[in-house]
Coordinates of C-alpha atoms in Angstrom, one line a residue:
I30 CA 0.0 0.0 0.0
G31 CA 1.4 3.4 -0.8
V32 CA 0.4 6.9 0.0
A33 CA 1.4 9.9 -2.1
H34 CA 1.0 13.5 -1.1
D35 CA 1.3 16.3 -3.6
I36 CA 3.7 18.8 -1.9
T37 CA 4.1 21.0 -5.0
A38 CA 2.2 23.9 -3.5
A39 CA 4.2 23.6 -0.2
K40 CA 7.5 23.7 -2.1
Q41 CA 6.4 26.6 -4.2
A42 CA 5.3 28.5 -1.1
E43 CA 8.7 27.7 0.5
I44 CA 10.5 29.0 -2.6
E45 CA 8.4 32.1 -2.6
L46 CA 9.0 32.7 1.1
R47 CA 12.7 32.4 0.6
R48 CA 12.6 34.9 -2.3
L49 CA 10.5 37.3 -0.2
N50 CA 13.0 37.0 2.7
E51 CA 15.9 37.7 0.4
T52 CA 14.1 40.7 -1.1
L53 CA 13.3 41.9 2.5
E54 CA 16.9 41.5 3.6
L55 CA 18.1 43.4 0.5
R56 CA 15.7 46.3 1.2
I57 CA 16.7 46.4 4.9
S58 CA 20.4 46.4 3.9
E59 CA 19.8 49.3 1.4
R60 CA 17.7 51.3 3.9
T61 CA 20.3 50.8 6.7
A62 CA 23.1 52.0 4.3
Q63 CA 21.0 55.0 3.4
L64 CA 20.3 55.9 7.1
E65 CA 24.0 55.5 8.0
S66 CA 24.9 57.7 5.1
N67 CA 22.4 60.4 6.2
E68 CA 23.6 60.2 9.8
A69 CA 27.2 60.5 8.6
Q70 CA 26.3 63.6 6.6
M71 CA 24.4 65.2 9.5
R72 CA 27.2 64.4 11.9
A73 CA 29.8 65.9 9.5
I74 CA 27.7 69.1 9.3
F75 CA 27.3 69.3 13.0
E76 CA 30.9 68.6 13.9
T77 CA 32.5 70.9 11.3
S78 CA 30.3 73.9 12.1
H79 CA 31.9 77.0 13.4
Q80 CA 28.9 77.6 15.5
Y81 CA 28.6 76.4 19.1
Q82 CA 25.9 73.7 18.8
A83 CA 24.4 71.2 21.2
L84 CA 21.5 68.8 21.7
L85 CA 19.5 68.6 24.9
N86 CA 16.9 66.1 26.1
R87 CA 13.5 67.0 27.5
D88 CA 15.0 67.6 31.0
G89 CA 17.6 70.0 29.7
D90 CA 20.5 67.6 30.1
L91 CA 23.3 67.8 27.5
L92 CA 23.3 64.9 25.1
H93 CA 25.9 66.2 22.6
A94 CA 28.0 69.2 21.9
N95 CA 30.1 69.8 18.8
K96 CA 33.8 70.3 18.7
T97 CA 33.6 74.1 18.4
A98 CA 31.4 74.4 21.5
L99 CA 33.7 72.1 23.5
A100 CA 36.8 74.0 22.4
G101 CA 35.2 77.2 23.7
I102 CA 35.2 75.9 27.2
R103 CA 38.4 73.8 26.8
A104 CA 36.5 70.6 27.8
E105 CA 35.9 67.1 26.6
A106 CA 32.5 65.7 25.9
A107 CA 32.7 63.5 29.0
D108 CA 33.1 66.6 31.2
V109 CA 29.7 68.0 30.3
I110 CA 27.5 65.3 28.8
G111 CA 24.6 64.4 31.1
K112 CA 24.7 67.7 33.0
P113 CA 21.9 70.3 32.9
F114 CA 22.9 72.7 30.1
W115 CA 22.7 75.8 32.3
E116 CA 25.1 74.2 34.8
T117 CA 27.9 73.7 32.3
P118 CA 31.0 75.9 32.0
W119 CA 29.5 77.9 29.1
F120 CA 27.3 79.7 31.6
A121 CA 28.7 78.9 35.1
A122 CA 31.2 81.8 35.3
T123 CA 28.8 84.5 34.1
D124 CA 26.5 86.1 36.7
G125 CA 22.8 85.5 36.1
M126 CA 23.3 83.4 33.0
R127 CA 22.3 80.1 34.5
D128 CA 18.8 81.4 35.2
T129 CA 18.6 83.1 31.8
V130 CA 19.5 79.8 30.0
R131 CA 17.2 77.7 32.2
D132 CA 14.3 80.1 31.5
A133 CA 15.1 80.0 27.8
F134 CA 15.0 76.2 27.9
I135 CA 11.6 76.2 29.6
A136 CA 10.2 78.5 26.9
V137 CA 11.6 76.2 24.2
M138 CA 10.0 73.2 25.8
R139 CA 6.6 75.1 25.4
G140 CA 7.4 75.3 21.7
D141 CA 8.9 78.8 21.5
E142 CA 12.2 79.7 19.8
V143 CA 14.5 82.0 21.8
K144 CA 17.1 84.4 20.4
T145 CA 19.3 86.7 22.4
E146 CA 22.7 88.3 22.7
M147 CA 25.0 87.1 25.5
L148 CA 28.3 88.2 26.9
L149 CA 29.9 85.1 28.5
Q150 CA 32.9 84.6 30.7
L151 CA 34.5 81.5 29.2
P152 CA 37.8 79.7 29.8
V153 CA 39.0 81.1 26.5
G154 CA 38.1 84.7 27.7
E155 CA 35.2 87.1 27.5
R156 CA 33.1 86.4 24.3
F157 CA 30.0 87.9 22.8
F158 CA 27.4 85.5 21.2
D159 CA 24.3 85.6 19.2
F160 CA 22.5 82.8 21.0
A161 CA 19.4 80.8 19.9
M162 CA 17.6 77.8 21.1
R163 CA 14.8 76.0 19.3
P164 CA 12.6 73.0 20.0
L165 CA 13.5 69.5 18.8
R166 CA 10.4 67.7 17.8
D167 CA 9.6 64.1 17.0
Q168 CA 7.8 62.9 13.9
H169 CA 4.4 63.7 15.6
G170 CA 5.5 67.3 16.4
T171 CA 5.9 66.7 20.1
V172 CA 8.8 68.7 21.7
I173 CA 11.3 66.1 22.9
G174 CA 14.3 68.3 23.5
A175 CA 16.1 71.5 22.4
V176 CA 18.8 72.6 20.0
P177 CA 20.9 75.5 21.4
E178 CA 23.4 77.2 19.1
A179 CA 25.5 80.3 19.4
V180 CA 27.6 82.3 17.0
D181 CA 30.7 84.0 18.4
V182 CA 30.4 87.7 17.3
T183 CA 33.2 89.0 19.5
E184 CA 35.4 90.1 16.6
R185 CA 32.5 91.7 14.8
R186 CA 31.6 93.6 17.9
K187 CA 35.2 94.8 18.3
G188 CA 35.3 96.0 14.7
E189 CA 32.0 97.9 15.2
E190 CA 33.3 99.5 18.3
A191 CA 36.6 100.5 16.5
L192 CA 34.5 102.0 13.7
R193 CA 32.4 104.0 16.2
Q194 CA 35.5 105.4 17.9
S195 CA 36.9 106.3 14.5
Q196 CA 33.7 108.1 13.6
K197 CA 33.8 110.0 16.9
T198 CA 37.4 111.1 16.3
E199 CA 36.5 112.3 12.8
A200 CA 33.5 114.2 14.2
V201 CA 35.7 115.9 16.8
G202 CA 38.4 116.9 14.3
P203 CA 36.5 119.7 12.6
L204 CA 35.3 121.0 16.0
T205 CA 38.9 121.3 17.3
V206 CA 39.9 123.2 14.1
G207 CA 37.1 125.7 14.7
V208 CA 38.2 126.3 18.3
R209 CA 41.7 127.5 17.4

């Protein structure tokens, strides 16, 4: 007595499943490579920027700071990562700045963007900054952190002051000629 079972459909399903798995693995591999490339590009932009840039979580703790920002306080990432942003050396030596930055962070967590000028006492010396902080949102629009950035405008400020002094001197020149 013999029994025969037709397994053609099962074998075809197994072959199709293998083909789908290979296709899925290929798509996952391609997408992973694309995401890694995008991340590398974003990291390159962030790390090579001449702006002071950082990333904060929803509690205000520092998650990342770029090389420019770390050089401004002569610190390594390990010295500041995980600390509340307003408690870091960027603000600690400047009177009143901790409260200013904490208040800015609170406003950003409500969804506002904050822009201001700052004069900071840093380990590299006294520096003027155009400071901004904006919300970091997830794919649903929920605020999940903050992105602070600052542009060092010290040299521009010095140049503007030198120009003002020069203009004052030029204005006084004709007056002194008239006094003689």
